[in-house]
Amino acid sequence: MNKRILRDLKANVIKNASFVFMIMLSVMVIVGFNRSMDGYAQTARGFYASNNVEDGQFSVLGVITRSQENYIRDELGTLTERNDSIDYELEENRVIRLLRANREINEPIVTRGKPVSSDAEMLIDEKFADANGYEIGDRVEIGRHIYTVSGFGISPDYVYTIRNMSDVLNSPKTFGVGYVSDYLFDRVETEKIYNEVNSYSYKLAEGNFDYLFDYLRENFELVDLVKVEDNSRINTIFDDVGGPKKMSMVMGGLLIFIVSFIISISTANGIKRESQVIGILLAQGFDKKELVRHYLTLPMILTAIGSAVGYAAGVLISAPLINIQTEYNVPAIQLKDSAYLMLIGLGTPLIIAFLTANVTISRFLNKTPLSLLRGAASSVTVSNVEKRFNRLGGPFFFRFRVKNLLREKSGFIVLFSGVFLSAVLLNMAFYIRDSANHYITTLQNQLPYQYMYILKDFNATSDFEKKAEKTVIKNMKLLIAGDEKSVLLQGLAVDGRYYAIDALERLDDRQVVISTALRKKFGVDIGDELALFDQTKGEEYAIQVADVFDYDVGQIIFTSYSNFFKITENPARYYNALLADEDLGVNENDASAYVDKTGAMESIDALLDMLRVMSSLIISVAVLILIIVVYTLMQLILEREKINISMIKLFGYRDNEINALYTRGNIMNVLTAFALSLPVSRLAAQKFYDGIFYNMQQYLEAYIEKSSLIMSFAAALAGYFASMLIIKRSVGKIPFSEAIKNRE
């Protein structure tokens, strides 16, 4: 009997190759994306562990003395270290941030070249070097100093090399980091004023954060506090790699299920054709289990081949897929196979194929030898639904198509599922691209200023009040369902010229206006009573949402300037930020954060280039899946109906009429599946972006252009009609002799 398996493989090469290809594609997508993204995440975690990544950072007014550092280390079990940085502006509006090369916390690693060994050498991050054409050995003039690039390197706190933690994207062309000896910083230290804001990193060796926090509150004015889980430079990489992993798992898994059902339908067709032979074998004493094993062999062989080839292909493409996440500065990524990936890539398809095929085969073989000899497995049972429908009358072609749909409902359900999956992928590809385009337009239209500066010295805002509007901004945590979400609380002048928020002048005490981005992301709305948590004071403040402002650029809570200090219970009033239409020339080192609208637009344009490539790839795969699924299933249906088709040919029906009876009605499958895929693809795209921006200030809403919907629908129709053209050729090849074969 096993010789029949080899004959089946040779006789149905195209069909079996289609099965293998779809399984291979499913496994390749799952393994490729998960292996590459896991490599990214594991490399980052290993780098953080080996180079002593911080547990957080804080800013205080003044300087922690050496004796205070020793007390914090010895008594509180926490290591603290100055988090010094100096920004220098280079030509062409480029900024390089210099950090200490010699650090205990966030120790830099040399990725190429050699470490800094003199005051005249520096390391620079490799992304900045590549974008600006720097090579090892080049001389770089920074300020009044000339440095030789000894190598490329990065530290854990700048894996995502963004200028401000609130930035959406990095821009290696305009911002990078460099590492120099202590000489420059020691010289600058002598010029520092002790009432300036200074930043420190901390590492909880044996200590408790609460002890450190209490000590800082008692001895200093704590200006800012960022725990490692809230540091986008450190943690964004983990959110970013999660999106492609989840998407590949869901889409690849669904495709495996669809292919497994298609294979089981093909196997069932074979059993129906050979029902009399099976009946003879059972009558001669063959055990049912032997026959089940025999008919399971071919599906399992096809699945095993597809899984093995798909796993190997996934391993091959995992290295190129690393380039999807080009924005991160990490050491050389080590790609490794894991037990869970082998189980998913090699084991899961076999398990799914075994279960689906075994159920189908057992159901058809659960008949007596006599009934099988009489062709019970291949006989058609007319359902009550079909009988009632036949009584309604109507055009013959319409009744025939509906009858065929009812009798082949399992095949059409799988066909619908395949088209639905393809349509979801198609629409999602356009959603991903158009959402980024839409965000750029939103940023352009809604961001009211060209420049924003958050200053370290609160008194310095008065130096620019003629050219800028003063405001006050504070990082807060919004407490929602026991979880802490990062938000900005901003106090504005009621008559300010940048934010036209009419509700500001009507606010009662502790009332606020939230941005639409915050409402959409966290589900809060007008009338909600909320709690804000100030990490620098360890206190909670109650607020009430009075209105919503159309602003999708960030998670911002707006209130009036006077209300800001009532909410924060701070009697001292101050400004710490400036909004302006022109560059104020603020020294880079006097600002703790800086936003340039033009630079933000340019960095998002770089993201769009990557998304366009990703969208094109997804569209190609989706159309290919649609063609293969539609062709394979229709081929199986025609194969099962070829006796009837041959008979119809004998009655004088032309090929076009036969195609109209058996294939043309399937256009409704495409239309229905495409319509139902629209909300699902929107939800999938929203989940994709929510995963990426989960720990960031921005909210990106899923959006698609009408023209993109038309293109997506056109691509789906093109794939469907391409498969129908191939099917028409198959109908023409069915011979007249098929109808006069000896049958029961």
mmCIF file of N, CA and C in Angstrom, residues 290-341:
data_model
loop_
_atom_site.group_PDB
_atom_site.id
_atom_site.type_symbol
_atom_site.label_atom_id
_atom_site.label_comp_id
_atom_site.label_asym_id
_atom_site.label_seq_id
_atom_site.Cartn_x
_atom_site.Cartn_y
_atom_site.Cartn_z
ATOM 1 N N GLU A 290 -4.919 0.462 10.410
ATOM 2 C CA GLU A 290 -3.899 0.405 9.356
ATOM 3 C C GLU A 290 -4.239 1.367 8.221
ATOM 4 N N LEU A 291 -5.527 1.421 7.874
ATOM 5 C CA LEU A 291 -5.948 2.326 6.803
ATOM 6 C C LEU A 291 -5.827 3.790 7.229
ATOM 7 N N VAL A 292 -6.160 4.061 8.491
ATOM 8 C CA VAL A 292 -6.012 5.431 8.994
ATOM 9 C C VAL A 292 -4.549 5.852 8.910
ATOM 10 N N ARG A 293 -3.660 4.941 9.338
ATOM 11 C CA ARG A 293 -2.225 5.252 9.276
ATOM 12 C C ARG A 293 -1.785 5.476 7.835
ATOM 13 N N HIS A 294 -2.305 4.668 6.914
ATOM 14 C CA HIS A 294 -1.927 4.800 5.502
ATOM 15 C C HIS A 294 -2.343 6.159 4.946
ATOM 16 N N TYR A 295 -3.612 6.556 5.201
ATOM 17 C CA TYR A 295 -4.092 7.821 4.647
ATOM 18 C C TYR A 295 -3.539 9.045 5.400
ATOM 19 N N LEU A 296 -3.024 8.807 6.606
ATOM 20 C CA LEU A 296 -2.369 9.886 7.335
ATOM 21 C C LEU A 296 -0.949 10.135 6.840
ATOM 22 N N THR A 297 -0.361 9.118 6.218
ATOM 23 C CA THR A 297 1.055 9.192 5.861
ATOM 24 C C THR A 297 1.347 10.350 4.915
ATOM 25 N N LEU A 298 0.562 10.478 3.850
ATOM 26 C CA LEU A 298 0.827 11.527 2.864
ATOM 27 C C LEU A 298 0.686 12.929 3.461
ATOM 28 N N PRO A 299 -0.427 13.241 4.190
ATOM 29 C CA PRO A 299 -0.501 14.578 4.810
ATOM 30 C C PRO A 299 0.667 14.865 5.755
ATOM 31 N N MET A 300 1.083 13.831 6.498
ATOM 32 C CA MET A 300 2.174 14.054 7.451
ATOM 33 C C MET A 300 3.508 14.247 6.725
ATOM 34 N N ILE A 301 3.703 13.533 5.621
ATOM 35 C CA ILE A 301 4.937 13.716 4.838
ATOM 36 C C ILE A 301 4.991 15.128 4.260
ATOM 37 N N LEU A 302 3.863 15.572 3.668
ATOM 38 C CA LEU A 302 3.820 16.921 3.088
ATOM 39 C C LEU A 302 4.050 17.990 4.163
ATOM 40 N N THR A 303 3.411 17.803 5.329
ATOM 41 C CA THR A 303 3.572 18.767 6.420
ATOM 42 C C THR A 303 5.005 18.764 6.943
ATOM 43 N N ALA A 304 5.593 17.573 7.079
ATOM 44 C CA ALA A 304 6.970 17.481 7.577
ATOM 45 C C ALA A 304 7.951 18.159 6.624
ATOM 46 N N ILE A 305 7.756 17.923 5.326
ATOM 47 C CA ILE A 305 8.644 18.565 4.336
ATOM 48 C C ILE A 305 8.486 20.080 4.393
ATOM 49 N N GLY A 306 7.221 20.546 4.395
ATOM 50 C CA GLY A 306 6.965 21.981 4.450
ATOM 51 C C GLY A 306 7.525 22.615 5.715
ATOM 52 N N SER A 307 7.371 21.928 6.861
ATOM 53 C CA SER A 307 7.875 22.465 8.127
ATOM 54 C C SER A 307 9.394 22.537 8.126
ATOM 55 N N ALA A 308 10.042 21.465 7.658
ATOM 56 C CA ALA A 308 11.510 21.434 7.648
ATOM 57 C C ALA A 308 12.081 22.505 6.720
ATOM 58 N N VAL A 309 11.511 22.589 5.507
ATOM 59 C CA VAL A 309 11.991 23.597 4.552
ATOM 60 C C VAL A 309 11.683 25.005 5.074
ATOM 61 N N GLY A 310 10.481 25.170 5.667
ATOM 62 C CA GLY A 310 10.101 26.469 6.215
ATOM 63 C C GLY A 310 10.999 26.891 7.365
ATOM 64 N N TYR A 311 11.359 25.936 8.221
ATOM 65 C CA TYR A 311 12.253 26.267 9.338
ATOM 66 C C TYR A 311 13.618 26.702 8.817
ATOM 67 N N ALA A 312 14.139 25.936 7.834
ATOM 68 C CA ALA A 312 15.441 26.295 7.260
ATOM 69 C C ALA A 312 15.378 27.665 6.582
ATOM 70 N N ALA A 313 14.265 27.923 5.864
ATOM 71 C CA ALA A 313 14.110 29.226 5.205
ATOM 72 C C ALA A 313 13.981 30.347 6.232
ATOM 73 N N GLY A 314 13.273 30.068 7.342
ATOM 74 C CA GLY A 314 13.144 31.054 8.407
ATOM 75 C C GLY A 314 14.481 31.406 9.029
ATOM 76 N N VAL A 315 15.324 30.397 9.205
ATOM 77 C CA VAL A 315 16.670 30.633 9.729
ATOM 78 C C VAL A 315 17.462 31.518 8.764
ATOM 79 N N LEU A 316 17.312 31.264 7.449
ATOM 80 C CA LEU A 316 18.056 32.042 6.448
ATOM 81 C C LEU A 316 17.600 33.502 6.403
ATOM 82 N N ILE A 317 16.283 33.733 6.497
ATOM 83 C CA ILE A 317 15.795 35.111 6.371
ATOM 84 C C ILE A 317 15.861 35.868 7.689
ATOM 85 N N SER A 318 16.111 35.180 8.812
ATOM 86 C CA SER A 318 16.125 35.869 10.111
ATOM 87 C C SER A 318 17.224 36.928 10.175
ATOM 88 N N ALA A 319 18.363 36.659 9.528
ATOM 89 C CA ALA A 319 19.454 37.652 9.533
ATOM 90 C C ALA A 319 19.062 38.916 8.763
ATOM 91 N N PRO A 320 18.531 38.800 7.508
ATOM 92 C CA PRO A 320 18.090 40.027 6.819
ATOM 93 C C PRO A 320 16.957 40.758 7.536
ATOM 94 N N LEU A 321 16.081 39.997 8.248
ATOM 95 C CA LEU A 321 14.955 40.634 8.934
ATOM 96 C C LEU A 321 15.403 41.515 10.097
ATOM 97 N N ILE A 322 16.630 41.310 10.556
ATOM 98 C CA ILE A 322 17.161 42.178 11.607
ATOM 99 C C ILE A 322 17.139 43.633 11.155
ATOM 100 N N ASN A 323 17.272 43.847 9.849
ATOM 101 C CA ASN A 323 17.320 45.211 9.316
ATOM 102 C C ASN A 323 15.997 45.954 9.447
ATOM 103 N N ILE A 324 14.924 45.218 9.839
ATOM 104 C CA ILE A 324 13.648 45.901 10.075
ATOM 105 C C ILE A 324 13.793 46.882 11.233
ATOM 106 N N GLN A 325 14.582 46.490 12.248
ATOM 107 C CA GLN A 325 14.789 47.345 13.412
ATOM 108 C C GLN A 325 16.165 48.009 13.312
ATOM 109 N N THR A 326 16.319 48.906 12.371
ATOM 110 C CA THR A 326 17.631 49.512 12.125
ATOM 111 C C THR A 326 17.946 50.663 13.078
ATOM 112 N N GLU A 327 16.982 51.062 13.898
ATOM 113 C CA GLU A 327 17.196 52.272 14.691
ATOM 114 C C GLU A 327 17.934 52.040 15.996
ATOM 115 N N TYR A 328 18.224 50.785 16.344
ATOM 116 C CA TYR A 328 18.820 50.514 17.648
ATOM 117 C C TYR A 328 20.324 50.286 17.564
ATOM 118 N N ASN A 329 21.015 50.815 18.573
ATOM 119 C CA ASN A 329 22.451 50.632 18.711
ATOM 120 C C ASN A 329 22.702 49.492 19.693
ATOM 121 N N VAL A 330 23.005 48.323 19.196
ATOM 122 C CA VAL A 330 23.296 47.180 20.055
ATOM 123 C C VAL A 330 24.566 46.500 19.554
ATOM 124 N N PRO A 331 25.235 45.736 20.416
ATOM 125 C CA PRO A 331 26.383 44.945 19.946
ATOM 126 C C PRO A 331 25.947 43.953 18.880
ATOM 127 N N ALA A 332 26.901 43.243 18.306
ATOM 128 C CA ALA A 332 26.605 42.266 17.250
ATOM 129 C C ALA A 332 25.529 41.294 17.727
ATOM 130 N N ILE A 333 24.465 41.160 16.935
ATOM 131 C CA ILE A 333 23.329 40.330 17.330
ATOM 132 C C ILE A 333 23.636 38.858 17.068
ATOM 133 N N GLN A 334 23.458 38.052 18.099
ATOM 134 C CA GLN A 334 23.673 36.615 17.992
ATOM 135 C C GLN A 334 22.320 35.927 17.811
ATOM 136 N N LEU A 335 22.132 35.307 16.654
ATOM 137 C CA LEU A 335 20.879 34.590 16.390
ATOM 138 C C LEU A 335 21.028 33.143 16.823
ATOM 139 N N LYS A 336 20.109 32.687 17.663
ATOM 140 C CA LYS A 336 20.187 31.324 18.195
ATOM 141 C C LYS A 336 18.844 30.631 18.038
ATOM 142 N N ASP A 337 18.912 29.309 17.855
ATOM 143 C CA ASP A 337 17.692 28.503 17.843
ATOM 144 C C ASP A 337 17.297 28.198 19.281
ATOM 145 N N SER A 338 16.018 28.109 19.509
ATOM 146 C CA SER A 338 15.524 27.821 20.856
ATOM 147 C C SER A 338 14.535 26.673 20.805
ATOM 148 N N ALA A 339 14.330 26.045 21.955
ATOM 149 C CA ALA A 339 13.431 24.893 22.020
ATOM 150 C C ALA A 339 12.006 25.278 21.649
ATOM 151 N N TYR A 340 11.545 26.457 22.138
ATOM 152 C CA TYR A 340 10.164 26.844 21.847
ATOM 153 C C TYR A 340 9.972 27.130 20.358
ATOM 154 N N LEU A 341 11.019 27.682 19.699
ATOM 155 C CA LEU A 341 10.918 27.984 18.278
ATOM 156 C C LEU A 341 10.905 26.701 17.449
#
